[in-house]
Short mmCIF file of C-alpha atoms in Angstrom, two decimals:
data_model
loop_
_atom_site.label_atom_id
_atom_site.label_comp_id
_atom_site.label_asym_id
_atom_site.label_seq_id
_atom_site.Cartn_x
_atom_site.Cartn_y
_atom_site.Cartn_z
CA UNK C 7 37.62 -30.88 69.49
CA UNK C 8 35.54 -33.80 67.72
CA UNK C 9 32.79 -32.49 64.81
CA UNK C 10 29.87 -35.57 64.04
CA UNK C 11 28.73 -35.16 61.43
CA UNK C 12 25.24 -36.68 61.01
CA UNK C 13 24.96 -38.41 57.42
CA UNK C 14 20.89 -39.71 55.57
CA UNK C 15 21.02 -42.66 54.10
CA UNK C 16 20.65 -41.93 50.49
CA UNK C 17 18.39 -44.64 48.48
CA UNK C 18 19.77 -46.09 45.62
CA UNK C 19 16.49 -48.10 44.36
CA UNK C 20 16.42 -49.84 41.05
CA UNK C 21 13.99 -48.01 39.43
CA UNK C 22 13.38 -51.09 37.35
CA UNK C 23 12.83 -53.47 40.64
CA UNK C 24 9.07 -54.10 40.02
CA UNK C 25 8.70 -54.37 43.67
CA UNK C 26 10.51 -50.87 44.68
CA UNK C 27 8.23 -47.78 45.64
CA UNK C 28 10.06 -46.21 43.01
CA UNK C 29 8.81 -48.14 40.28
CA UNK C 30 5.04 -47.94 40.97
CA UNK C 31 4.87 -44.23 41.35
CA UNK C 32 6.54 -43.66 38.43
CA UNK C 33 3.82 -45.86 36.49
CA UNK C 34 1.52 -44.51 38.17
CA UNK C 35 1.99 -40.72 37.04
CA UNK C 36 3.03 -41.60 33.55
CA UNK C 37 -0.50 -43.78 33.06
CA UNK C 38 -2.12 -40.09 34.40
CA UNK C 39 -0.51 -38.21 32.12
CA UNK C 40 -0.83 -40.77 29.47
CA UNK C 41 2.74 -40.55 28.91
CA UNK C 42 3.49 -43.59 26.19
CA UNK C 43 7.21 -43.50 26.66
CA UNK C 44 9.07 -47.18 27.50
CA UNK C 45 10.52 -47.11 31.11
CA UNK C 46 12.15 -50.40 31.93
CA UNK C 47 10.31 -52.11 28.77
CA UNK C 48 7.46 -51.54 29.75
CA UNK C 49 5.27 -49.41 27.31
CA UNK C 50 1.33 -48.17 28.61
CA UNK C 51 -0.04 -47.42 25.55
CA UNK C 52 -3.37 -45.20 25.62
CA UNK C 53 -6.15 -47.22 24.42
CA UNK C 54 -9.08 -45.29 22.83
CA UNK C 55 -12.83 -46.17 24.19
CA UNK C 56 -15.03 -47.15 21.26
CA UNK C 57 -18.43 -47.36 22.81
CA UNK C 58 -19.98 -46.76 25.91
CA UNK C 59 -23.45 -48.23 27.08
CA UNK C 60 -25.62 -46.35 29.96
CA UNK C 61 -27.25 -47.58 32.58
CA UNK C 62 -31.06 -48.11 32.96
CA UNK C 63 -31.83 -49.24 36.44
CA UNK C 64 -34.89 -47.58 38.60
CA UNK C 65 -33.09 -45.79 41.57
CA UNK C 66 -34.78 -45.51 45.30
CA UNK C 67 -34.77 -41.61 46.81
CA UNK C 68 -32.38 -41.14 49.45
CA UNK C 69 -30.41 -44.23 49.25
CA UNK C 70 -27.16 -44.65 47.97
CA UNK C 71 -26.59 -46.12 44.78
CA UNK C 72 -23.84 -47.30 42.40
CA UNK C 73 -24.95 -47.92 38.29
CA UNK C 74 -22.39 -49.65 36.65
CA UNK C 75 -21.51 -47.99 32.37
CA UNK C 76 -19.78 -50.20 29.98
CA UNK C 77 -17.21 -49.31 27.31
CA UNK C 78 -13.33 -49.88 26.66
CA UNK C 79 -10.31 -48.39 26.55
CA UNK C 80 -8.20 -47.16 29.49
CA UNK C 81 -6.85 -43.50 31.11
CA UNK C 82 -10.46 -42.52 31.04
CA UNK C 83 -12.09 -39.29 31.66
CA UNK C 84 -15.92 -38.61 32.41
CA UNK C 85 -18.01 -35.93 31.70
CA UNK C 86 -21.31 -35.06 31.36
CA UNK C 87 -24.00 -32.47 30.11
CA UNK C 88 -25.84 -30.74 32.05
CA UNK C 89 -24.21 -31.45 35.19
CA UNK C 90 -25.96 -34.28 37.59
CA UNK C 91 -27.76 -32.99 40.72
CA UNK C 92 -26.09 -32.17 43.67
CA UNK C 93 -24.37 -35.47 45.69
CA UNK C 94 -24.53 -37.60 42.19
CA UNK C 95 -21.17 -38.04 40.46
CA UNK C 96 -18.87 -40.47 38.37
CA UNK C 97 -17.19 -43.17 40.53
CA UNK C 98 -13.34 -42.76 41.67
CA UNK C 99 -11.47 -46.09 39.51
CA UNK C 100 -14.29 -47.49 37.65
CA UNK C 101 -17.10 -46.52 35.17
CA UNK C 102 -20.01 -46.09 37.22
CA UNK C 103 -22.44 -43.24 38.52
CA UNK C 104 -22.97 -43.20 41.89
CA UNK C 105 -24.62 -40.89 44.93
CA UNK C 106 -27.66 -40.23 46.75
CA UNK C 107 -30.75 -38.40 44.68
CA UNK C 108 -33.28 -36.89 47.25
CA UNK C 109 -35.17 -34.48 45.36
CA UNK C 110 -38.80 -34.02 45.39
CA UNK C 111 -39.65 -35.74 42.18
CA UNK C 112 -37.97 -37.66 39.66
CA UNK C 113 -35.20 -36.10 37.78
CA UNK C 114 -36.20 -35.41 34.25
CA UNK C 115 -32.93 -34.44 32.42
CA UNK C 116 -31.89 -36.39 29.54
CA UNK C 117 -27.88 -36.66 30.35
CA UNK C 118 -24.85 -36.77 27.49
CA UNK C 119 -22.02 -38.48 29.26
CA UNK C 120 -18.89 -38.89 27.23
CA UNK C 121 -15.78 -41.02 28.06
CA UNK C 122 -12.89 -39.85 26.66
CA UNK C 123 -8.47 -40.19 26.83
CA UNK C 124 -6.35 -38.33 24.22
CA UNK C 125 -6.53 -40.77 21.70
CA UNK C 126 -10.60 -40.71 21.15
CA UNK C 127 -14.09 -40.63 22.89
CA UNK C 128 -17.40 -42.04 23.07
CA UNK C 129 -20.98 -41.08 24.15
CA UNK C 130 -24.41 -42.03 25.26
CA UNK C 131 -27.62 -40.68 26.29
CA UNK C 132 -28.83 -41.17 29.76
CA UNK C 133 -31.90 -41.17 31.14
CA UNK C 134 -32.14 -41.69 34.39
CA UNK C 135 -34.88 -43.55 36.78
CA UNK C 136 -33.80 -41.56 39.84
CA UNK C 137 -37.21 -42.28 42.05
CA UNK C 138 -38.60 -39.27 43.64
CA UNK C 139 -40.26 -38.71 47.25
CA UNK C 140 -43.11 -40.83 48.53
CA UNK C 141 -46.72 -38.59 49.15
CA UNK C 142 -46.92 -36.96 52.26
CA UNK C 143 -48.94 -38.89 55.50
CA UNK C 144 -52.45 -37.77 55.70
CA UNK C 145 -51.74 -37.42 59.33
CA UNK C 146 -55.04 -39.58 60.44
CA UNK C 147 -54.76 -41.76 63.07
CA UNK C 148 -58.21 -42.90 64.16
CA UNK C 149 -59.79 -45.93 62.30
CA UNK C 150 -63.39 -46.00 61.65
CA UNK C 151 -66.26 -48.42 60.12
CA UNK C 152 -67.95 -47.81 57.38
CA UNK C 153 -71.17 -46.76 59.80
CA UNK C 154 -68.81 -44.36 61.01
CA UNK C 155 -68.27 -46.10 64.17
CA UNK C 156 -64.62 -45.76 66.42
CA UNK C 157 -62.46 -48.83 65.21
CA UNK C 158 -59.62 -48.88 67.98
CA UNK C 159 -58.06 -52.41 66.69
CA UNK C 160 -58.49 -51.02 62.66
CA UNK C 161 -60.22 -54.14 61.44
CA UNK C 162 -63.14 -53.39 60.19
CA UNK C 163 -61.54 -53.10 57.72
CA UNK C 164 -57.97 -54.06 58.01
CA UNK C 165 -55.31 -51.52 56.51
CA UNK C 166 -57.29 -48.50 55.91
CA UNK C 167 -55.20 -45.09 55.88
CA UNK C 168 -55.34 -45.01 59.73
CA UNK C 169 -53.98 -48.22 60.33
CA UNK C 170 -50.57 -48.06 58.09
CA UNK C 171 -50.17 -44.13 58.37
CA UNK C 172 -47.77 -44.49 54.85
CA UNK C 173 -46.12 -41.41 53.52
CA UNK C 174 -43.18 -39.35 54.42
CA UNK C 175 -43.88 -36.78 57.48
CA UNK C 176 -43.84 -33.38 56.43
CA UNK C 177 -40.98 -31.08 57.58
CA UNK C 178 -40.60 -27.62 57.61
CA UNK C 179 -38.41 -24.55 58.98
CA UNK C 180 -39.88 -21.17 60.07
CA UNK C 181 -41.03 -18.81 59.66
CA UNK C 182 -37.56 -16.68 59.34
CA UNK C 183 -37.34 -13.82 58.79
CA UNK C 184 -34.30 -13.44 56.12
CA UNK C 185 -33.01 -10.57 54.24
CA UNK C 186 -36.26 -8.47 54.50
CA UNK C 187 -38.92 -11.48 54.08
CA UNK C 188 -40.75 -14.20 56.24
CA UNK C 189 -40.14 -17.47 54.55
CA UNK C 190 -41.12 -21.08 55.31
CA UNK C 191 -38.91 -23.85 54.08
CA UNK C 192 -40.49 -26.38 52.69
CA UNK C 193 -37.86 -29.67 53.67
CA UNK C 194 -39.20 -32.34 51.68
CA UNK C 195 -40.36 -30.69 48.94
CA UNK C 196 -37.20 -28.15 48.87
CA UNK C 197 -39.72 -25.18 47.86
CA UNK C 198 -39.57 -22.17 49.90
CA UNK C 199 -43.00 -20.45 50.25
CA UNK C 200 -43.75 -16.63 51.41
CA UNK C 201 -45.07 -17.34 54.91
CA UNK C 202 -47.39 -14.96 54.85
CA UNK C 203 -50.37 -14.97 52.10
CA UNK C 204 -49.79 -11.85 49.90
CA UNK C 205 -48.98 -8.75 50.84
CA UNK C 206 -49.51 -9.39 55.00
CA UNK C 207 -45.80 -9.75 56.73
CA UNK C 208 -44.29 -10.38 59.89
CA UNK C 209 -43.44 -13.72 62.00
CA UNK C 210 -47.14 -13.69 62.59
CA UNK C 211 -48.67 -12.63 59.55
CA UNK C 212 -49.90 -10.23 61.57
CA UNK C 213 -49.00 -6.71 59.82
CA UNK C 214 -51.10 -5.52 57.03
CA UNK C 215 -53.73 -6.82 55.17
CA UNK C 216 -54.38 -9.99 52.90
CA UNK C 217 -55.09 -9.51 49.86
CA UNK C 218 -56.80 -10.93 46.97
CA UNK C 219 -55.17 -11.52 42.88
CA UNK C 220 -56.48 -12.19 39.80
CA UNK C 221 -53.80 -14.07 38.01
CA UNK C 222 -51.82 -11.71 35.70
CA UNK C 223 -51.87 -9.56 38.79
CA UNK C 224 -50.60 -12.54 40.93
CA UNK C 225 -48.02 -12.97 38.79
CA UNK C 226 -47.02 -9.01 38.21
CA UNK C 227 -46.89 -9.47 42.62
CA UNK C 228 -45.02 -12.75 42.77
CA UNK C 229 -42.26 -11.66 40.41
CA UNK C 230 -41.91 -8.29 41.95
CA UNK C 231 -40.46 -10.18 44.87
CA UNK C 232 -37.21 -10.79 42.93
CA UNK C 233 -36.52 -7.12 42.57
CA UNK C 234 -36.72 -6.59 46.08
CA UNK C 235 -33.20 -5.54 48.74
CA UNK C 236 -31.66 -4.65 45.57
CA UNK C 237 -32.18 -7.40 43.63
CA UNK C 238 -31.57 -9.93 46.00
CA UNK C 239 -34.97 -10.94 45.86
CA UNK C 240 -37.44 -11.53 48.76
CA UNK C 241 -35.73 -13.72 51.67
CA UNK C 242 -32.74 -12.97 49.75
CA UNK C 243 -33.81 -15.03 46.79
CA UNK C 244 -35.52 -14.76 43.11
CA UNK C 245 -36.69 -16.94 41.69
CA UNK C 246 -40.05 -15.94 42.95
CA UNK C 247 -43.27 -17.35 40.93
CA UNK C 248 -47.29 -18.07 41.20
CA UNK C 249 -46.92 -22.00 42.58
CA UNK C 250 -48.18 -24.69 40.32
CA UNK C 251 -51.68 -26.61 42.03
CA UNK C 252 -49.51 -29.44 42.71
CA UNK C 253 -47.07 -27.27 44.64
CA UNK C 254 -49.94 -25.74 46.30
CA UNK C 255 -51.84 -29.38 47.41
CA UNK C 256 -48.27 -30.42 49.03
CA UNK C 257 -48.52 -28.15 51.99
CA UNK C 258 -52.09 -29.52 52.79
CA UNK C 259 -52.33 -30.83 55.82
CA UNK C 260 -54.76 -33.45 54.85
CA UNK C 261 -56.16 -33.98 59.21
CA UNK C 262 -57.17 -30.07 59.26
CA UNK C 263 -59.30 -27.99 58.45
CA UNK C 264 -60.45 -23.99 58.59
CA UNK C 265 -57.80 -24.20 57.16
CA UNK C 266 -56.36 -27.40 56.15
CA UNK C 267 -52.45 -25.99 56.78
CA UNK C 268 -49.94 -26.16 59.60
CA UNK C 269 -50.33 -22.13 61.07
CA UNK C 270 -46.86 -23.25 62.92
CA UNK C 271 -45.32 -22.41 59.38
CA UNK C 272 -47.82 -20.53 57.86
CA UNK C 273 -49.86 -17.95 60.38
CA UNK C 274 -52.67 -16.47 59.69
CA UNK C 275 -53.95 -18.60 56.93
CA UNK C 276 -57.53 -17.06 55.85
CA UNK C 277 -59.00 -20.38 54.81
CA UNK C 278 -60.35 -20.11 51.75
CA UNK C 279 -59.31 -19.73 47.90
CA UNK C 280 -55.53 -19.59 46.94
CA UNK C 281 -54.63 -18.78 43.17
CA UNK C 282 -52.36 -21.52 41.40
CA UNK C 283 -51.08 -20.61 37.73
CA UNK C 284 -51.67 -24.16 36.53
CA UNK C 285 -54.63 -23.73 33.93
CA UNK C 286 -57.60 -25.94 33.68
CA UNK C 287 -58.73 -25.13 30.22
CA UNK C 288 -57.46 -25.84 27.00
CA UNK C 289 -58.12 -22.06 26.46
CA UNK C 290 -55.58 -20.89 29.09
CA UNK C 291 -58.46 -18.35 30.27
CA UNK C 292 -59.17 -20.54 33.33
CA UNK C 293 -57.09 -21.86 36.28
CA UNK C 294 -57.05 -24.33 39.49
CA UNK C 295 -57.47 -22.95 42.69
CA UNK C 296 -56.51 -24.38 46.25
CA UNK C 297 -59.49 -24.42 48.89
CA UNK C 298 -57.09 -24.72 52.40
CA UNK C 299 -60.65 -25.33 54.04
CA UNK C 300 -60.65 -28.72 53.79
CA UNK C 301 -57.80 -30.01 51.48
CA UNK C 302 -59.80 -29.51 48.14
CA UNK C 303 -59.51 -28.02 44.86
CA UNK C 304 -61.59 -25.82 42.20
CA UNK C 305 -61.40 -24.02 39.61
CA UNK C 306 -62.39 -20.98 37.46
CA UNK C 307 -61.61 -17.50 35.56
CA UNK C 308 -58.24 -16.68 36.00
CA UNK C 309 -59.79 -12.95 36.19
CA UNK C 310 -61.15 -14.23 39.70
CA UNK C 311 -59.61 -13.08 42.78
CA UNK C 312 -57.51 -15.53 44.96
CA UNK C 313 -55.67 -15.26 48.20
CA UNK C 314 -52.04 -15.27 47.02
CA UNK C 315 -48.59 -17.56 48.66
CA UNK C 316 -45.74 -17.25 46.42
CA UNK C 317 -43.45 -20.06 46.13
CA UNK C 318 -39.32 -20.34 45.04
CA UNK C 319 -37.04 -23.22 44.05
CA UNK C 320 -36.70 -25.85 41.14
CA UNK C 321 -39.80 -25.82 39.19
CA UNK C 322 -40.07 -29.46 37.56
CA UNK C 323 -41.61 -30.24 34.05
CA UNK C 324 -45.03 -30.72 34.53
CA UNK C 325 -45.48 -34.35 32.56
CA UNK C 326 -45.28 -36.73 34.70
CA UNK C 327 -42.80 -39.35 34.30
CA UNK C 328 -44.09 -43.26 34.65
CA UNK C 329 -42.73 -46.80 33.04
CA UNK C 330 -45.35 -49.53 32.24
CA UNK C 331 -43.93 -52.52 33.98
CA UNK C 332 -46.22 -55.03 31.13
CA UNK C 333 -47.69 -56.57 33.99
CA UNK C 334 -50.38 -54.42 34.52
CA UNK C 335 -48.65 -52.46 36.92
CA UNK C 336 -47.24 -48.57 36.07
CA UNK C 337 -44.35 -47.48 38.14
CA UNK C 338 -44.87 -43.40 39.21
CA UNK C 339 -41.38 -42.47 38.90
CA UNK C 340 -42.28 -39.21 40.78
CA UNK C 341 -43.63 -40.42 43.92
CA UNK C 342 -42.46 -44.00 44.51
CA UNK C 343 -45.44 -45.92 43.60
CA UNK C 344 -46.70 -48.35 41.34
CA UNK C 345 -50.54 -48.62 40.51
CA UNK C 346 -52.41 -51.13 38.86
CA UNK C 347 -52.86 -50.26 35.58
CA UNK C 348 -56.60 -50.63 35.04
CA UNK C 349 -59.42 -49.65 36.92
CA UNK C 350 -60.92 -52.69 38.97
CA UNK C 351 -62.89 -54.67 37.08
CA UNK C 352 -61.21 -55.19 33.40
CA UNK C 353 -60.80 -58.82 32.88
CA UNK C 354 -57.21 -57.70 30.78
CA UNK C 355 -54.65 -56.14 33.26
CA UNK C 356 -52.61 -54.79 30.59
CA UNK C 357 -54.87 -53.57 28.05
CA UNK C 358 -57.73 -52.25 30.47
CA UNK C 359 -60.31 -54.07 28.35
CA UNK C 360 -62.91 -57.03 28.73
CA UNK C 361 -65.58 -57.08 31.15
CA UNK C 362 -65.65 -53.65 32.67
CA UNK C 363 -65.86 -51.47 35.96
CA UNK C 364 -66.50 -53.12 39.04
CA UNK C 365 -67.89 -50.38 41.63
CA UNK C 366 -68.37 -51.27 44.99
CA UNK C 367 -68.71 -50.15 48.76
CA UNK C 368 -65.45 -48.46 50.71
CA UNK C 369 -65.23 -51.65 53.27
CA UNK C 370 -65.38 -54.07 49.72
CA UNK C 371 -62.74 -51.53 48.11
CA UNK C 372 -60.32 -52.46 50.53
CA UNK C 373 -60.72 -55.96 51.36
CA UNK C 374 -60.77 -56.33 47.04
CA UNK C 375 -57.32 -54.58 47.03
CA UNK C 376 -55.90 -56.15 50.07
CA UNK C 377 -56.20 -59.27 48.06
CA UNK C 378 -55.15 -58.44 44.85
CA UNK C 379 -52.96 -60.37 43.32
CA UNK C 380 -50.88 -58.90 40.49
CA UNK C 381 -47.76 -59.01 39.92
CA UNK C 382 -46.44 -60.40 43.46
CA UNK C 383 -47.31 -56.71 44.90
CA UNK C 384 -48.94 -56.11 48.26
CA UNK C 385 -51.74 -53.89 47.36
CA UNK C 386 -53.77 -51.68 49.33
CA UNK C 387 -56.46 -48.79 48.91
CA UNK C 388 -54.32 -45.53 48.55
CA UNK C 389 -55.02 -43.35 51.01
CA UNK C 390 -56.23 -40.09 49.90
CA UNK C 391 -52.66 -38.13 49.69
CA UNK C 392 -51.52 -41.16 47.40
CA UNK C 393 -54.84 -40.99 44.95
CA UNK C 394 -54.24 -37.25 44.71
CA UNK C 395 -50.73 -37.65 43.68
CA UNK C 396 -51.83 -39.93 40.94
CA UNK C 397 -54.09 -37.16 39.50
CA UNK C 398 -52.68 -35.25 36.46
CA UNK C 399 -54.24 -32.18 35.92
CA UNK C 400 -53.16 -31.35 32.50
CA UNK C 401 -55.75 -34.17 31.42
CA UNK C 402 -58.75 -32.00 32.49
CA UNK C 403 -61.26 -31.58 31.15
CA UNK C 404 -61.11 -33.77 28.20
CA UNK C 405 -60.94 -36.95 29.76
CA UNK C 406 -59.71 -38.62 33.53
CA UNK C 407 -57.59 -36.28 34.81
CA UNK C 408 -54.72 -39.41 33.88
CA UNK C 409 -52.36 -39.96 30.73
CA UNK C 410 -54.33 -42.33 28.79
CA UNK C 411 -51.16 -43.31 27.49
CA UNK C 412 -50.35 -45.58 30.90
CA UNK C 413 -54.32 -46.11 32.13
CA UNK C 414 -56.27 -46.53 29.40
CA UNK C 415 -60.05 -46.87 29.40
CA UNK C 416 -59.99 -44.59 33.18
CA UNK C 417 -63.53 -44.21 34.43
CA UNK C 418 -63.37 -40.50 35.18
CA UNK C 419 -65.55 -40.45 38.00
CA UNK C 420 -64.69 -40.89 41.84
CA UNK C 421 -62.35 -43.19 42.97
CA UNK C 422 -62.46 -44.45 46.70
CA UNK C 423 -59.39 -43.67 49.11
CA UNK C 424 -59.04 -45.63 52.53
CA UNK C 425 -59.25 -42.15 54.28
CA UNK C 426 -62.43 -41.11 56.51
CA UNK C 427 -63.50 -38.24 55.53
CA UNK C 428 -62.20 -35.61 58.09
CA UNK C 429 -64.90 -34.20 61.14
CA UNK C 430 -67.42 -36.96 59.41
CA UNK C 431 -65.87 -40.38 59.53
CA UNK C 432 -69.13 -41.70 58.46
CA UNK C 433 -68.07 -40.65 54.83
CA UNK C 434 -64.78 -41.65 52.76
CA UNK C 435 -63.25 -39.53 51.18
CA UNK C 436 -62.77 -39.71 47.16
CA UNK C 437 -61.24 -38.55 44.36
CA UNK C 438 -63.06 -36.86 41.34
CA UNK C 439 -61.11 -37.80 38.41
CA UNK C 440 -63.16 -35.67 35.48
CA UNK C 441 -63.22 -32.92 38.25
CA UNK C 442 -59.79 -33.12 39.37
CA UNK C 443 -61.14 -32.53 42.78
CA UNK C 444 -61.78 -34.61 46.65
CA UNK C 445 -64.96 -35.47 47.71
CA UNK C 446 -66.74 -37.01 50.09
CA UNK C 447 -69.29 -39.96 49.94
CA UNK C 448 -71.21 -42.33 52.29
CA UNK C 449 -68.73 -45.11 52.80
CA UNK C 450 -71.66 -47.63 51.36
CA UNK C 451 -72.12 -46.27 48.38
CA UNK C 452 -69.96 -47.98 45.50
CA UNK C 453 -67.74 -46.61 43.75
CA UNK C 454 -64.44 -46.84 41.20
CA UNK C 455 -61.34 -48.79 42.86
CA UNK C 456 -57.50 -48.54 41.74
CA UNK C 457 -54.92 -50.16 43.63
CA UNK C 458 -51.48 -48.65 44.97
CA UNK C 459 -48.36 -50.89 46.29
CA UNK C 460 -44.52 -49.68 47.41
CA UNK C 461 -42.14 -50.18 44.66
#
């Protein structure tokens, strides 16, 4: 009888060879655990960091990005307070932040990051540039003269809102019906909206009736919601508010009208008045109101009685958030765009002063911006979802509904858009900036002119 016995090669590395497995993996856990010991004479001492510099670079929406920090030391650790938005963290081996941000507007968190190893730490603030999404398309995609006449090659004039069609598409999901309530998913915005005005329900917004709110009693109704399937809210969510005019204006669908909303998401819509909570008085005792009959806006009492949507997800602070490039160009952190700084006409780009306004005709408003040149930007004549955006309505009524601050010297009045005006392409349609409010004018009548480009 013959036993084998089967023997394994036992390894008898030098844990001193530099270039044995052996010797690397036992640096390597000993720099983690910052374990200063000499192996082999080699010592990995733990450094301290004694500074650390943030970043300040303007970031695109929805692209990836890397931002480089700078500081010392080694066997580093990164934090940071409040936590970054979701898909935006500290890079792997290096000192960098790095991600995707995609939310609706810009972030507006001041960050404290610290670096830090067991032998000290060091800090800095961080305020980030983190772009957010462009306006939404009009949706208009018939070009017109300024008699109101069918312009099939849009040249007359070149790049009006037709022509380019710039903006991001909206993009929505439902209605659902989930955990008791019809909601509508808002995708670019991330807001989810009641799909039903207030109290109607059902897929079709068919059951029950609509009814109307003044606003303490919208907002007694909208945060009732939250209490709802045992305090899992509405849809199965709190969280449940009176939307901001802002938040109301971004599910216009500018092309539409009676009413000016997609009824795919949101049936039923009785096109008139819906309540916002945003105030248009000093006062507080008066507020903005949505008209979804043709894209517009008013405002009055707040003891008035709207129709009612409630709205859910990340409320952001309501100041906007711009940098003045010093070229006479202001970068809208929120929605992607820069702007010339002054009102056509000022003979100063960056002070708004000398000469003074320049009005003229839709067709000469956007030939003049077409040919702008400032600050090696291709202009244009925003279209009339872009103007809007640049509106600010916690500037009304004491001056242009604009912070000073970034346009100084702001004619308040109406500002022409490169949109037709919708069922009457005959008119352009304008924004009122002491009214905070669209309009509509003859195409040859003049009028105030600001410029828009792509960052």
């Amino acid at each position: 009888m013959v036993t084998i016995i089967s023997c394994t090669k036992q390894s008898f590395e030098n844990v001193c060879d530099a270039e044995s497995d052996t010797f690397f993996e036992i640096l390597f856990i000993k720099y983690i655990i910052e374990d200063e010991s000499v192996l082999c004479n080699i010592k990995q001492e733990t450094i301290p960091p004694s500074f650390l510099s943030c970043p300040s670079n303007v970031i695109g929406n929805g692209v990836g990005f890397t931002e480089q920090m700078a500081t010392d030391g080694n066997r580093l650790n990164f934090t940071v307070e409040p936590p970054f938005p979701q898909g935006i963290g500290f890079g792997f081996l290096n000192a960098s932040i790095t991600g995707v941000y995609s939310e609706w507007k810009a972030d507006r968190n001041l960050y404290k990051i610290t670096v830090s190893n067991s032998k000290g730490s060091a800090s800095c603030n961080y305020e980030p540039k983190w772009m957010g999404k462009l306006p939404k398309v009009t949706g208009f995609t018939a070009c017109y003269d300024e008699s109101g006449i069918a312009d099939p090659s849009c040249t007359l004039p070149t790049r009006q809102d037709e022509a380019l069609q710039l903006g991001i598409l909206p993009s929505y999901a439902g209605p659902s019906l989930e955990t008791g309530g019809e909601v509508t998913h808002d995708l670019v915005t991330g807001l989810t909206w009641t799909s039903c005005s207030q109290p109607s329900s059902g897929l079709n917004c068919l059951s029950g009736a609509k009814g109307t709110y003044t606003l303490p009693d919208a907002i007694t109704h909208c945060e009732s919601l939250n209490a709802l399937n045992g305090g899992l809210g509405f849809g199965g969510r709190t969280g449940w508010r009176v939307p901001e005019i802002e938040e109301i204006v971004s599910t216009f669908r500018w092309n539409a009208s009676n009413p000016s909303i997609d009824l795919t998401y949101f049936p039923d819509t009785i096109p008139f008045n819906y309540k916002s909570k945003t105030y248009s008085n000093a006062g507080q005792t008066a507020q903005f109101y949505a008209t979804i009959i043709q894209s517009s806006i008013g405002g009055n009492n707040i003891g008035d009685a709207h129709y009612l949507r409630c709205v859910a997800g990340k409320e952001f602070p309501q100041a906007r958030k711009y940098i003045d490039n010093g070229n006479g160009t202001v970068l809208d952190l929120d929605t992607s765009l820069v702007w010339q700084k002054c009102t056509a006409g000022y003979s100063n780009a960056n002070l708004c002063t000398g000469g003074g306004v320049t009005v003229m005709n839709w067709t000469n408003a956007i030939n003049y911006c077409n040919s702008l040149n400032l600050a090696g930007k291709i202009w244009r004549l925003p279209n009339l979802s872009e103007l809007m955006s640049l509106t600010d309505p916690r500037f009304f009524p004491a001056q242009a509904s604009l912070n000073p601050s970034f346009f100084p010297n702001t004619d308040p009045f109406n500002y022409w858009s490169s949109t037709s005006f919708i069922g009457d392409p005959e008119l352009g349609s304008n924004v009122l900036f002491s009214g905070y409010s669209v309009g509509a004018n003859l195409k040859t009548i003049s009028l105030n002119v600001r410029c828009v480009a792509n960052h």
